[in-house]
Phi, psi and omega in degrees: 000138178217170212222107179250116189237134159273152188295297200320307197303301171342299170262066167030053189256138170335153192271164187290177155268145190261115183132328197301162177294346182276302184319315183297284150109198127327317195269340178273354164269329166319316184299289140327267163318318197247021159205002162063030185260077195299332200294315211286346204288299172332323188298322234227356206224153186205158189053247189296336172285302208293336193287332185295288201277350146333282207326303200300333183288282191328310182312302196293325198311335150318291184273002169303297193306335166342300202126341169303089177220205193259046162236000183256004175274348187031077133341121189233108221194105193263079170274125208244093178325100170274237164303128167262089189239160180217145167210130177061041193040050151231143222235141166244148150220164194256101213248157168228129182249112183242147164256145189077174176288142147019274182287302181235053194270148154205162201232133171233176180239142159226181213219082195248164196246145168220162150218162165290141193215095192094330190101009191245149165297142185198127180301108200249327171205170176192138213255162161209093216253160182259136164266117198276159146328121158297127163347301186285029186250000000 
């Protein structure tokens, strides 16, 4: 089960226009983060991200042909849109990922990158940090 709530929806801000950098996104974190779905992640990536995720699709691929694929992983996986900054005509947002229950949740951060690619937005990188843990965790 995954779980995507935006900040922007939150504060009664309008849904992205589909095509838009949030909607992109959005749909490669969903994809990527809260389903572990790298092909569907691909769809949404470009330069350095789609080679990334080439790599990963090769890696899985042994336990993927199983039958193993990303609705068996039932991921329980909350992500969440943050800042939204540009630079040189490139557009970041600040994604927070927490995995798990409660107790035995831990959490990261990313940095995902978008460009215009084509004329289309497409997700080129994405930095992804551990968040620690409070001491009583």
């Amino acid at each position: 089960m995954s779980l995507l709530s935006l900040a922007p929806a939150l504060l009664g801000c309008e849904r992205a226009d589909p095509g838009a950098p949030e909607s992109v996104a959005d749909a490669f974190a969903d994809a990527y983060f809260a389903r572990a779905n790298q092909e569907e992640a691909m769809k949404h990536a470009a330069l350095g991200m789609a080679k990334q995720l080439e790599k990963e699709v090769l890696e899985t691929q042994a336990i993927r042909s199983k039958g193993y694929g990303p609705e068996q992983a039932e991921l329980t996986a909350r992500v969440e849109r943050g800042a939204r900054s540009e630079r040189e005509g490139r557009v970041r947002f600040a994604y927070s990922i927490r995995f798990g229950g409660s107790a035995a949740a831990h959490e990261k951060r990313a940095d995902v990158e978008l460009a215009r690619i084509d004329g289309n937005w497409k997700v080129v990188r994405v930095g992804l940090v551990d968040v620690p843990r409070a001491p009583d965790e």
